[in-house]
Amino acid sequence: MNTKYLDLLAQKYDTEEKVVTEIINLKAILNLPKGTEHFVSDLHGEYQAFQHVLRNGSGRVKEKIRDIFSGVIFEKEIDELAALVYYPEEKLQIIKNDFHQEEDLHEWYKKTIKRMIKLISYASSKYTRSKLRKALPSQFAYIIEELLYKTEESGNKEQYYHEIIEQIISLGQADKLITGLAYSTHQLVVDHLHVVGDIYDRGPEPDKIMEELINYHSVDIQWGNHDVLWIGAFAGSKVCLANILRICARYDNLDIIEDVYGINLRPLMNLAEKYYDDNPAFRPKTHADKKTSEHELVQITKMHQAIAMIQFKLESPIIKRRPSFNMEERLLLEKIDFDSNEITLNGSTYPLENTCFATINPKQPDMLLEEEQQVIDKLLFSVQHSEKLARHMNFLMRKGSLYLRYNGNLLIHGCIPIDEEGNMEKMEIEGKSYAGRELLDKFEQFLRQSFAHPEETDDLATDMVWYLWTGEYSSLFGKRAMTTFERYFIKEKVTHKEIKNHYYHLRENEETCEKILTEFDLDPEHGHIINGHTPVKEIEGENPIKAGGKIIVIDGGFSKAYQSKTGIAGYTLLYNSYGMKLVAHKHFNSKDEVLHDGTDVLSVKRLVDKELERKKVLETNVGEVLCQEINILKNLMEYRYMK
């Protein structure tokens, strides 16, 4: 142990008693039950549904309320209390409007504060007082602790406790206290949140999800393919930038770019007006709750075409300068016969429809017009100088990774590229072959390198970020090729098919999952793989729990675009000291339904895995860190206090 480090540590623990006290505290914490982990994935900008799932803890909040009050208060009161915990500010306003007598409201405050204190006490029962204190609203922490730890034996302090509540109400602090207790409950019910990828694209409010996560008490993120696309754009990849703009245009979400992140789209609009007309293949998908005029739809359609053609042109140089990507067959612009308006793919020739090739030079189809080059350069400058986007992307990098080994489980958004035999597929990068965990580590190294050097726009690291979006051996894409071009321009659906990596059918096999867990140095007998990325078609009978419980796929369709295919509105996973439960969610209509009707969006809970013995902090990642701290403190004792 480095003596300089121990000398520094001794400044904090400057007496033997302080060291001993901390060791006792940490050793005791190791024997507490592990906290509840909450897993979500594929949020795709659906902020309202995500916020509700976050606030109800996938049903954990109402479970706690029922544990305490079932049989004591009416079911309607349980629903009312749950809604108050979920959305305290809005529910308080509704409740206060229902009272016409000040005395009645006063009595309601007294009753509700006592119930909230009971809920906090129950929800915090497996935490230390120190951890609870950090979760409480700071301005009321002393008062709440007094009410939490009151004793009824002698009755000596009964009037004292009564007066605390009376003064809170009479001084107009009841709303603030109840709101603070509600948010403390959220934090106590769920100890840690895992977001298993894809915060961005399709839905209208990814920025609000990011703000919620930035302010969340404990969170990690496993990047999804759409997240990496946004990171890549900010890191300097023009082709990634073209992709995010194209997807935003396709889903009528360009206001995220312009209004939320302050990126000027006027240059793109001017280019689009000059070269493009209305085109049915590029009409944006409309939102039921958003009114877009016909003029705006045509304008978006033109911009959609303009950025799509810039994207296709930007792909070609990368494919040509990176032969190791093995993507030559995706040089599609060079396969077009512009005279006959046909394209030849894999030996078959197909007619093209709804084309928009006004800016293409048939002799050099991948060459950007000077105007197109200026547009993409201006857009990149705006993206890299957006303060809000910079904050969000820096948070994604700080809290994110391609995969995470956590409490014995492997969290990964997409897949581990494997062949038909279940062996790790190899990719050659700079003359060396990588596979499995080593390949993913290499991908992440390139992503972080690209992000650290946004001034570099065509280096290998930046090109590799785009490969993560679309490459065959990318753990985030997991398909042979991305057929975006074919879906726009070719009618024959056979050309639209994207062949998935063998992982997606072999993950039904326990042996394959055990091999993957072993590759990541996890226990193949007790570990799980937790996946997002591919929506589970529950409506067709597909089971999200695969390979005898070894793998759990939690993409059940948070994105409204997928809910007709999945039949539900998303899965979430809960993992507490007793085991794992998968929760299926119904479609979330509105916050108003919850506030006024007590409606919740939970559907079915399925037991994935039950612990034979209640799992302790000792057996977790946090426990591992605490054990290291205990060893260091013991070294400090020997070094400074036991000479």
XYZ file of C-alpha atoms in Angstrom:
643
model
C 0.000 0.000 0.000
C 1.380 3.415 -1.040
C 2.435 5.231 2.153
C 1.745 8.676 0.627
C -1.857 7.599 -0.025
C -2.164 6.338 3.555
C -0.780 9.629 4.861
C -3.440 11.507 2.881
C -6.145 9.155 4.154
C -4.954 9.724 7.711
C -5.896 13.400 7.364
C -9.546 12.300 7.166
C -9.246 9.527 9.769
C -6.881 11.259 12.170
C -7.592 9.046 15.181
C -7.722 5.312 15.695
C -11.321 5.660 16.925
C -12.436 7.227 13.622
C -10.879 4.376 11.634
C -12.450 1.742 13.889
C -15.879 3.410 13.682
C -15.765 3.485 9.886
C -14.700 -0.170 9.661
C -17.560 -1.179 11.976
C -20.003 0.893 9.887
C -18.863 -0.577 6.550
C -18.818 -4.157 7.854
C -22.365 -3.722 9.142
C -23.583 -2.278 5.819
C -22.308 -5.416 4.047
C -24.952 -7.406 5.906
C -27.903 -5.255 4.858
C -30.217 -6.528 2.064
C -29.163 -5.316 -1.397
C -31.062 -2.320 -2.763
C -33.616 -2.568 -5.555
C -32.300 -2.223 -9.094
C -34.684 -0.937 -11.768
C -33.990 -1.728 -15.446
C -35.528 0.126 -18.405
C -34.626 0.172 -22.093
C -35.554 1.566 -25.511
C -37.240 4.707 -24.191
C -36.991 6.417 -27.599
C -38.013 9.873 -26.439
C -41.246 8.757 -24.730
C -40.775 10.983 -21.706
C -44.293 10.881 -20.250
C -44.423 7.072 -20.089
C -40.834 6.909 -18.784
C -41.496 9.504 -16.096
C -44.501 7.550 -14.841
C -42.580 4.267 -14.681
C -39.783 6.058 -12.847
C -42.151 7.623 -10.322
C -44.148 4.476 -9.607
C -41.006 2.325 -9.502
C -42.667 -0.178 -11.870
C -45.321 -0.768 -9.235
C -43.029 -0.858 -6.195
C -44.510 2.340 -4.716
C -48.069 1.005 -4.716
C -46.830 -2.373 -3.403
C -45.279 -0.599 -0.417
C -48.463 1.396 0.189
C -50.553 -1.793 0.061
C -48.176 -3.590 2.428
C -48.809 -0.900 5.060
C -52.398 0.174 4.477
C -54.225 -2.761 2.868
C -57.265 -3.506 5.043
C -56.678 -0.292 6.978
C -57.877 2.235 4.389
C -60.136 1.931 1.337
C -58.721 0.961 -2.101
C -59.665 4.403 -3.439
C -57.535 5.986 -0.699
C -54.623 3.722 -1.668
C -54.946 4.924 -5.276
C -55.149 8.550 -4.084
C -52.046 8.179 -1.915
C -50.150 6.492 -4.760
C -51.046 9.305 -7.177
C -49.909 11.818 -4.548
C -46.533 10.086 -4.296
C -46.172 9.911 -8.100
C -47.130 13.525 -8.879
C -47.236 15.462 -5.584
C -47.470 19.019 -6.941
C -50.340 18.317 -9.348
C -52.258 16.006 -6.987
C -52.030 18.484 -4.112
C -53.588 21.159 -6.284
C -56.493 18.863 -7.242
C -57.082 17.815 -3.618
C -56.970 21.372 -2.290
C -59.516 22.480 -4.888
C -61.903 19.794 -3.593
C -61.896 21.169 -0.036
C -64.167 24.097 0.817
C -63.572 24.185 4.583
C -60.150 25.094 5.997
C -60.676 22.700 8.917
C -61.281 19.761 6.569
C -58.085 20.498 4.634
C -56.187 20.821 7.937
C -57.362 17.351 9.005
C -56.445 15.920 5.607
C -52.917 17.350 5.944
C -52.483 15.751 9.396
C -53.690 12.358 8.209
C -51.615 12.477 4.998
C -48.360 13.579 6.667
C -48.656 10.687 9.131
C -49.262 8.230 6.272
C -46.321 9.588 4.283
C -44.065 9.261 7.340
C -45.158 5.613 7.718
C -44.406 5.012 4.031
C -40.943 6.576 4.337
C -40.243 4.472 7.432
C -41.231 1.261 5.637
C -39.430 2.099 2.375
C -36.202 2.928 4.252
C -36.198 -0.130 6.520
C -33.203 -1.755 4.786
C -31.048 1.367 4.678
C -28.762 3.013 7.216
C -29.933 6.232 8.900
C -27.130 8.024 7.095
C -28.406 6.918 3.675
C -31.976 7.820 4.619
C -30.896 11.266 5.753
C -29.307 11.941 2.359
C -32.592 11.009 0.650
C -34.716 13.378 2.747
C -35.495 16.988 1.739
C -32.717 18.924 3.485
C -34.959 21.708 4.846
C -37.139 19.155 6.670
C -34.573 16.442 7.472
C -34.444 17.154 11.237
C -38.239 17.310 11.583
C -38.795 14.136 9.532
C -36.209 12.224 11.569
C -37.949 13.280 14.774
C -41.266 11.948 13.439
C -39.683 8.785 12.017
C -37.955 7.719 15.217
C -40.643 8.689 17.725
C -41.456 6.188 20.456
C -44.916 5.673 21.939
C -44.013 3.773 25.117
C -44.130 6.508 27.743
C -46.276 9.072 25.988
C -43.959 11.795 27.330
C -43.439 13.325 23.873
C -46.912 12.825 22.411
C -47.725 16.549 22.508
C -44.290 17.326 21.086
C -44.928 15.223 17.970
C -48.450 16.612 17.657
C -47.143 20.174 17.759
C -44.531 19.491 15.063
C -47.255 18.519 12.583
C -49.562 21.342 13.690
C -46.832 23.936 13.145
C -45.889 22.525 9.736
C -49.502 23.019 8.630
C -50.142 26.386 10.293
C -46.906 27.841 8.885
C -47.933 26.836 5.339
C -45.196 24.221 4.918
C -47.393 21.122 4.496
C -47.316 21.138 0.682
C -43.525 21.428 0.649
C -43.142 18.646 3.218
C -45.506 16.255 1.398
C -43.783 16.968 -1.931
C -40.363 16.361 -0.379
C -41.539 13.091 1.199
C -42.938 11.937 -2.163
C -39.612 12.470 -3.932
C -37.759 10.817 -1.054
C -40.038 7.788 -1.484
C -39.044 7.497 -5.165
C -35.401 7.437 -4.118
C -35.893 4.869 -1.355
C -38.068 2.481 -3.353
C -35.478 2.230 -6.168
C -31.830 2.282 -5.145
C -30.297 2.270 -8.615
C -31.534 2.703 -12.205
C -30.084 0.965 -15.287
C -30.998 2.394 -18.704
C -30.166 -0.395 -21.167
C -29.938 1.823 -24.205
C -31.770 3.961 -26.743
C -32.906 7.147 -25.086
C -32.979 8.969 -28.429
C -34.989 8.965 -31.696
C -38.589 8.289 -32.717
C -40.303 9.857 -29.683
C -40.636 13.631 -29.168
C -38.885 14.332 -25.835
C -35.480 12.647 -25.392
C -34.113 15.884 -23.958
C -36.547 15.697 -21.026
C -35.493 12.104 -20.377
C -31.870 13.258 -20.282
C -32.698 16.032 -17.795
C -34.548 13.520 -15.603
C -31.555 11.163 -15.672
C -29.058 13.946 -14.923
C -31.021 14.722 -11.748
C -31.588 11.076 -10.784
C -29.899 9.899 -7.598
C -28.118 6.807 -8.999
C -28.018 5.720 -12.643
C -25.903 4.049 -15.308
C -26.494 3.780 -19.066
C -25.586 1.113 -21.576
C -25.480 2.939 -24.900
C -27.926 1.912 -27.589
C -27.339 2.267 -31.327
C -29.405 5.482 -31.429
C -27.513 6.968 -28.463
C -24.195 6.262 -30.170
C -25.480 7.985 -33.314
C -26.060 11.200 -31.323
C -22.705 10.851 -29.550
C -21.058 10.349 -32.944
C -22.668 13.483 -34.377
C -21.434 15.569 -31.448
C -17.991 13.932 -31.734
C -17.628 15.132 -35.340
C -19.085 12.375 -37.525
C -20.955 14.087 -40.354
C -22.560 10.846 -41.476
C -23.893 10.245 -37.941
C -25.234 13.800 -37.960
C -26.973 13.210 -41.304
C -28.560 10.069 -39.848
C -29.992 11.789 -36.754
C -31.431 14.579 -38.896
C -32.940 12.067 -41.326
C -34.546 10.086 -38.483
C -35.890 13.267 -36.865
C -37.389 14.302 -40.211
C -38.870 10.825 -40.710
C -40.640 10.946 -37.327
C -41.600 14.641 -37.544
C -39.249 15.509 -34.675
C -37.085 18.226 -36.224
C -38.251 20.576 -33.474
C -35.958 18.592 -31.125
C -33.045 19.720 -33.288
C -34.078 23.327 -33.778
C -36.195 24.337 -30.766
C -34.661 22.151 -28.037
C -30.994 22.086 -29.017
C -30.911 25.414 -30.889
C -29.423 24.048 -34.124
C -30.151 26.243 -37.139
C -31.853 24.208 -39.887
C -32.326 27.151 -42.276
C -29.353 26.158 -44.519
C -30.809 22.636 -44.918
C -34.272 24.032 -45.632
C -32.919 26.376 -48.326
C -31.081 23.489 -50.000
C -34.208 21.316 -49.836
C -36.417 24.014 -51.363
C -34.004 24.435 -54.254
C -33.629 20.767 -55.282
C -36.553 18.705 -53.985
C -40.316 18.355 -54.378
C -42.982 16.475 -52.442
C -42.292 12.716 -52.357
C -44.554 10.055 -50.745
C -41.587 7.886 -49.710
C -40.233 10.733 -47.571
C -43.434 11.959 -45.962
C -42.915 12.069 -42.161
C -44.764 9.742 -39.809
C -47.391 11.849 -38.081
C -48.185 11.977 -34.356
C -51.768 11.582 -33.166
C -51.209 14.318 -30.565
C -49.376 16.747 -32.858
C -50.905 18.932 -35.544
C -48.653 19.615 -38.518
C -49.957 21.654 -41.439
C -49.769 20.417 -45.037
C -47.234 23.148 -45.828
C -45.033 22.000 -42.937
C -45.339 18.342 -43.982
C -44.162 19.163 -47.516
C -41.313 21.256 -46.111
C -40.190 18.374 -43.853
C -40.505 15.950 -46.788
C -38.107 18.067 -48.835
C -35.616 18.352 -45.953
C -35.909 14.607 -45.380
C -34.817 13.957 -48.976
C -32.010 16.507 -48.836
C -30.388 15.050 -45.717
C -30.945 11.433 -46.846
C -29.003 12.078 -50.065
C -26.212 13.796 -48.103
C -26.097 10.737 -45.822
C -25.823 8.250 -48.707
C -23.037 10.314 -50.264
C -21.106 10.560 -46.969
C -21.192 6.782 -46.450
C -19.236 5.943 -49.603
C -15.854 7.522 -48.715
C -15.842 5.756 -45.334
C -16.539 2.371 -46.937
C -13.731 2.961 -49.469
C -11.103 4.057 -46.939
C -11.989 1.295 -44.427
C -11.748 -2.058 -46.251
C -11.739 -3.824 -42.843
C -15.390 -2.757 -42.464
C -16.178 -5.180 -45.306
C -19.020 -2.997 -46.597
C -18.179 -2.657 -50.304
C -21.574 -4.081 -51.245
C -23.136 -0.988 -49.639
C -21.637 1.342 -52.271
C -25.179 1.584 -53.591
C -24.961 4.874 -55.489
C -22.376 3.243 -57.762
C -24.755 0.352 -58.502
C -27.452 2.606 -59.986
C -28.074 2.812 -63.745
C -29.270 6.403 -63.886
C -30.437 6.083 -67.508
C -32.829 3.197 -66.821
C -33.472 4.209 -63.192
C -32.567 0.707 -61.952
C -30.176 -0.777 -59.429
C -28.423 -4.156 -59.403
C -28.071 -5.840 -56.006
C -26.628 -9.325 -55.466
C -27.111 -10.222 -59.146
C -30.718 -9.018 -59.363
C -31.905 -5.799 -61.001
C -34.730 -3.735 -59.492
C -36.551 -0.627 -60.726
C -36.229 2.429 -58.495
C -39.231 4.529 -57.469
C -39.754 7.837 -55.660
C -36.173 8.809 -56.517
C -34.697 12.187 -55.574
C -31.330 12.223 -57.339
C -31.277 15.879 -58.405
C -27.926 16.545 -56.681
C -26.189 13.372 -57.918
C -23.535 13.413 -60.646
C -23.868 9.937 -62.278
C -20.113 9.931 -63.024
C -19.230 10.677 -59.369
C -22.388 9.755 -57.456
C -20.860 10.126 -53.985
C -19.524 13.650 -54.578
C -21.223 16.302 -52.462
C -22.275 19.511 -54.172
C -20.476 22.528 -52.758
C -23.847 23.632 -51.319
C -24.318 20.236 -49.613
C -20.815 20.412 -48.148
C -21.515 23.879 -46.764
C -24.817 22.726 -45.255
C -23.333 19.728 -43.430
C -20.369 21.813 -42.223
C -22.687 24.500 -40.820
C -24.883 21.885 -39.179
C -21.878 20.207 -37.536
C -20.664 23.563 -36.223
C -24.110 24.241 -34.711
C -24.279 20.763 -33.156
C -20.858 21.040 -31.560
C -21.690 24.492 -30.157
C -25.066 23.593 -28.643
C -24.687 24.095 -24.897
C -27.622 21.856 -23.992
C -26.555 19.068 -26.333
C -23.010 19.274 -24.951
C -24.362 18.793 -21.412
C -26.462 15.810 -22.476
C -23.715 14.128 -24.497
C -21.131 14.636 -21.741
C -23.537 13.005 -19.288
C -24.062 10.072 -21.693
C -20.321 9.570 -21.880
C -19.780 9.942 -18.134
C -22.527 7.511 -17.122
C -22.451 5.243 -20.159
C -20.641 2.232 -21.554
C -21.187 -0.394 -24.251
C -21.819 -3.067 -21.634
C -21.835 -3.361 -17.858
C -21.049 -6.216 -15.488
C -23.209 -5.437 -12.472
C -24.122 -7.667 -9.528
C -23.330 -10.796 -11.495
C -25.334 -9.818 -14.586
C -24.330 -8.641 -18.066
C -26.211 -5.562 -19.255
C -25.967 -4.907 -22.985
C -28.298 -3.117 -25.370
C -27.796 -5.189 -28.500
C -25.885 -8.418 -28.927
C -22.579 -10.228 -28.703
C -21.677 -11.048 -32.337
C -21.468 -14.855 -32.669
C -21.396 -17.327 -35.551
C -23.798 -20.200 -36.258
C -21.878 -22.420 -33.807
C -22.173 -19.883 -31.006
C -18.497 -18.859 -31.171
C -17.462 -15.214 -30.846
C -17.159 -13.621 -34.292
C -13.869 -11.930 -35.105
C -13.276 -8.525 -36.659
C -9.905 -7.361 -37.901
C -8.947 -3.832 -36.870
C -5.551 -2.390 -37.796
C -4.157 -5.837 -38.497
C -5.340 -7.489 -35.273
C -8.372 -9.717 -34.705
C -10.813 -8.936 -31.898
C -13.816 -10.931 -30.661
C -16.239 -11.062 -27.740
C -15.467 -8.841 -24.786
C -12.183 -7.693 -26.307
C -14.016 -6.466 -29.435
C -16.535 -4.488 -27.393
C -13.741 -2.959 -25.318
C -12.028 -1.917 -28.568
C -15.251 -0.359 -29.890
C -15.653 1.627 -26.671
C -12.032 2.756 -26.807
C -12.616 4.175 -30.300
C -15.855 5.870 -29.241
C -14.196 7.595 -26.290
C -11.235 8.588 -28.462
C -13.551 10.140 -31.051
C -15.494 12.020 -28.387
C -12.265 13.357 -26.871
C -11.177 14.735 -30.298
C -14.229 16.307 -31.972
C -11.970 18.268 -34.309
C -11.122 14.994 -36.098
C -13.911 14.152 -38.558
C -12.513 11.369 -40.758
C -10.089 9.444 -38.532
C -10.540 5.736 -37.765
C -12.105 6.405 -34.339
C -14.825 8.644 -35.825
C -15.483 6.207 -38.686
C -15.779 3.414 -36.128
C -18.599 5.261 -34.344
C -20.587 5.120 -37.595
C -19.666 1.429 -37.924
C -21.246 0.854 -34.499
C -24.488 2.188 -35.996
C -24.471 0.102 -39.146
C -21.647 -2.483 -39.226
C -22.039 -6.258 -39.395
C -19.949 -6.996 -36.292
C -21.282 -4.097 -34.254
C -22.731 -5.229 -30.930
C -25.296 -2.429 -31.259
C -26.556 -3.169 -34.781
C -26.309 -6.957 -34.984
C -27.384 -7.384 -38.616
C -25.710 -8.139 -41.919
C -26.561 -4.761 -43.489
C -28.816 -1.758 -42.928
C -31.253 -1.470 -45.850
C -32.306 2.177 -45.474
C -31.745 2.961 -49.165
C -33.756 -0.066 -50.303
C -36.729 0.842 -48.090
C -36.921 4.293 -49.625
C -36.479 3.419 -53.286
C -37.201 -0.267 -54.012
C -40.696 -1.720 -53.924
C -39.651 -5.406 -53.661
C -39.656 -6.206 -49.951
C -37.111 -8.999 -50.384
C -34.493 -6.229 -50.593
C -35.654 -4.700 -47.294
C -34.811 -7.737 -45.198
C -32.034 -7.227 -42.657
C -30.449 -10.550 -41.689
C -29.841 -10.703 -37.941
C -26.726 -11.995 -36.247
C -26.940 -15.617 -35.036
C -27.058 -14.266 -31.473
C -30.750 -13.504 -31.853
C -31.819 -17.115 -32.314
C -29.020 -18.791 -30.368
C -29.817 -16.720 -27.274
C -32.745 -19.113 -26.750
C -30.076 -21.704 -25.904
C -28.799 -21.913 -22.299
C -25.375 -23.149 -23.382
C -24.867 -20.094 -25.619
C -25.808 -17.726 -22.794
C -23.479 -19.507 -20.377
C -20.641 -19.232 -22.911
C -21.245 -15.463 -23.215
C -21.385 -14.975 -19.439
C -18.094 -16.880 -19.111
C -16.545 -14.659 -21.808
C -17.335 -11.659 -19.586
C -15.973 -13.332 -16.419
C -19.423 -13.803 -14.892
C -20.853 -16.853 -13.163
C -22.628 -18.840 -15.925
C -24.788 -20.650 -13.388
C -26.244 -17.637 -11.573
C -25.687 -14.735 -13.998
C -28.182 -13.247 -16.456
C -27.912 -11.306 -19.712
C -30.215 -8.284 -19.778
C -30.969 -7.062 -23.298
C -32.886 -4.328 -25.078
C -32.861 -3.384 -28.791
C -35.292 -5.918 -30.290
C -38.991 -5.445 -29.417
C -40.529 -8.590 -27.946
C -43.708 -9.470 -29.853
C -45.749 -10.526 -26.843
C -48.898 -10.171 -28.946
C -47.643 -13.183 -30.965
C -46.749 -15.183 -27.868
C -43.013 -14.383 -27.770
C -41.515 -14.789 -24.299
C -39.101 -12.079 -23.068
C -37.576 -14.581 -20.628
C -35.329 -16.879 -22.669
C -32.876 -19.750 -22.207
C -34.419 -20.904 -18.945
C -34.210 -17.428 -17.439
C -30.586 -16.808 -18.449
C -31.582 -13.903 -20.682
C -34.254 -11.263 -20.204
C -35.186 -8.977 -23.114
C -36.781 -5.812 -21.767
C -37.659 -3.987 -24.992
C -41.423 -4.365 -24.970
C -42.305 -1.224 -26.905
C -41.934 1.993 -24.896
C -41.806 3.578 -28.356
C -45.341 4.127 -29.668
C -44.068 3.175 -33.125
C -43.655 -0.447 -31.935
C -46.681 -0.927 -29.676
C -48.888 -2.353 -32.436
C -46.218 -5.048 -32.968
C -45.539 -5.836 -29.297
C -49.079 -5.578 -27.953
C -47.841 -3.827 -24.783
C -46.131 -0.547 -23.892
C -42.805 -1.771 -22.590
C -41.157 -4.051 -20.065
C -39.168 -3.103 -17.017
C -37.196 -5.356 -14.694
C -36.910 -5.189 -10.899
C -34.117 -6.932 -9.009
C -34.198 -6.735 -5.219
C -32.797 -8.899 -2.433
C -35.504 -11.520 -3.031
C -34.958 -11.967 -6.787
C -35.973 -10.669 -10.216
C -39.405 -9.722 -11.517
C -40.303 -8.657 -15.048
C -43.107 -6.097 -15.330
C -45.201 -5.597 -18.477
C -46.814 -2.178 -18.923
C -50.068 -1.143 -20.515
C -50.237 1.855 -22.843
C -49.768 5.093 -20.893
C -52.475 7.536 -21.915
C -51.873 10.560 -19.736
C -50.847 11.853 -16.351
C -54.381 13.237 -15.954
C -55.837 9.716 -15.886
C -53.538 8.822 -12.999
C -54.326 12.033 -11.125
C -58.093 11.929 -11.524
C -58.921 8.212 -11.859
C -56.056 6.510 -10.028
C -55.332 4.514 -13.197
C -51.982 2.747 -13.366
C -50.235 1.204 -16.366
C -48.902 -2.008 -14.862
C -50.038 -5.250 -16.395
C -48.396 -8.484 -15.326
C -45.442 -9.316 -13.108
C -43.502 -12.486 -13.845
C -40.969 -14.043 -11.551
C -37.685 -14.479 -13.407
C -35.475 -15.742 -10.614
C -35.940 -16.169 -6.866
C -32.987 -16.007 -4.482
C -32.697 -19.039 -2.208
C -31.292 -16.731 0.460
C -31.922 -13.007 0.603
C -29.093 -11.269 -1.247
C -26.910 -8.950 0.833
C -24.878 -5.863 -0.041
C -21.794 -8.075 0.452
C -22.656 -9.941 -2.779
C -22.947 -6.830 -4.972
C -20.646 -4.443 -6.852
C -21.137 -1.922 -4.042
C -20.150 -4.615 -1.536
C -16.959 -5.287 -3.473
C -16.032 -1.590 -3.243
C -16.828 -1.514 0.488
C -14.622 -4.567 1.087
C -11.755 -2.762 -0.666
C -12.330 0.285 1.532
C -12.307 -1.899 4.665
C -8.973 -3.446 3.631
C -7.486 -0.001 3.027
C -8.677 1.193 6.447
C -7.150 -1.896 8.071
C -3.880 -1.086 6.304
C -4.138 2.463 7.661
C -4.597 1.122 11.204
C -1.494 -1.047 10.911
C 0.514 1.788 9.363
C -0.439 4.643 11.713
C -1.988 3.330 14.889
C -0.535 -0.108 15.613
C 3.183 0.617 15.415
